[in-house]
Amino acid sequence: MRIGYSFWGFLGSGITDTPDGGRSHRRAFINAIQGAGHDVVFLQPNRDLLEAGDRVADRYVFDGGLPGIDVLFTEWRWPIDGRNTTACTADGHTCDLHRQTELLDHYTHALGTPSIVWDKDRMLPLKDPLRRHRGVVVCEAALAPTPGARSLLFPVDDALLAEADPAGLAAQPRTFTLAYVGNQYDRDEAFDRYFAPAAAHVPHQVAGKWPNAGRWPGVHFVGRVPFSAVSRIYAESVATVLLLPDRYAAVGQMTQRIFEAVLAGCVPLAPSTIAHVDQFVPEQLIVDDGEDVLAAVHWLVCNAGTAEHADLIAACLAKLDVFQLSRQVQALQTILGELDAPRPQAARAGR
């Protein structure tokens, strides 16, 4: 099938001053889709080249028009006041939402092209007509997605899991006891309950955009860092806490931070409020509050480099099986098979 893929982000490291968790997995996902025999054409601008001057995307096809496709696949974009809701000529405008609207109007609504909406941020309203459109499948990166939606998790390359060495990761010297990489968005309550109380007692660092950092004067914020620095931060830290917005925690939607951390040997501690939390981390890494976090990191520091530490990292790696790239591509293949029904030739005509 020829898949028209719409995403607002990067395939490479991109630029520092932007949120785009998809950088951790998007290119591997696309490569696997192509490896399964599908053609992919990107329908948003090549931001790697235009903004980062990076030619990583040269091997892919970009089309700013309305080419013929079999399926429209969009990483869902939503209105952001002052950014993508303004006129195209306005300062600071990004045209991701306008372009997505154009694609949906042309393919989904006018031509009846089968469409997949990957609501990676759980921002598609429950009453949005797309959820009831017979030619649309909504996917969420959650173990218990919204009724009617399908589960499509953020993928981690099978090869990276196979190559990970728990003993080697456990033996690695680490400067910081605790770290967090990610932006503040809707995480204040979780940060207050789990991270900040423990951070007051151990060497730590927090990387990301935290506009209200002054609320936590005892926490060391380093600001946004390049995507290439994420693995380094985890590699020099003993543990992290998987802080999720409530809308993620309620449905068991884990971000890419879990496999970024574990692959670097940084042990992930998971709040007990996350639905299906036992599917993400071993039981001993489930925490109820900051005291639990502090107790867990104390044990980790005292046992650093031991067989027990290596076994724990191995158990964390095993929990990542649910995110395996091969599993997620198979989930997509199943959806594509369901969408691949006879339809008028006009659905492929494009313009």
mmCIF file of C-alpha atoms in Angstrom, residues 3 16 36 44 46 48-49 66 99 127 137 168-169 205 226 236 257 262-263 273 275 277 302 309 325 338:
data_model
loop_
_atom_site.group_PDB
_atom_site.id
_atom_site.type_symbol
_atom_site.label_atom_id
_atom_site.label_comp_id
_atom_site.label_asym_id
_atom_site.label_seq_id
_atom_site.Cartn_x
_atom_site.Cartn_y
_atom_site.Cartn_z
ATOM 1 C CA ILE A 3 0.813 5.403 2.842
ATOM 2 C CA THR A 16 16.799 21.701 20.637
ATOM 3 C CA ALA A 36 7.021 -4.668 5.376
ATOM 4 C CA GLN A 44 4.338 17.655 5.957
ATOM 5 C CA ASN A 46 11.017 18.225 5.759
ATOM 6 C CA ASP A 48 15.112 18.064 9.392
ATOM 7 C CA LEU A 49 16.421 19.931 6.363
ATOM 8 C CA LEU A 66 -1.970 15.905 -2.658
ATOM 9 C CA ARG A 99 -1.909 21.134 6.489
ATOM 10 C CA LYS A 127 -16.873 13.861 20.556
ATOM 11 C CA VAL A 137 -9.246 4.167 12.769
ATOM 12 C CA GLY A 168 27.632 -3.943 31.478
ATOM 13 C CA LEU A 169 24.972 -1.327 32.168
ATOM 14 C CA GLN A 205 19.268 16.864 37.370
ATOM 15 C CA PRO A 226 19.688 18.548 22.437
ATOM 16 C CA GLU A 236 25.093 9.055 33.925
ATOM 17 C CA ARG A 257 11.171 7.842 28.210
ATOM 18 C CA VAL A 262 16.317 1.422 30.415
ATOM 19 C CA LEU A 263 18.510 1.072 27.327
ATOM 20 C CA THR A 273 -1.268 5.533 39.977
ATOM 21 C CA ALA A 275 -2.936 2.028 35.026
ATOM 22 C CA VAL A 277 1.844 -0.194 35.918
ATOM 23 C CA CYS A 302 24.121 0.589 47.645
ATOM 24 C CA HIS A 309 21.477 -4.617 40.040
ATOM 25 C CA LEU A 325 8.878 -2.519 17.041
ATOM 26 C CA GLU A 338 -8.922 -4.215 7.781
#
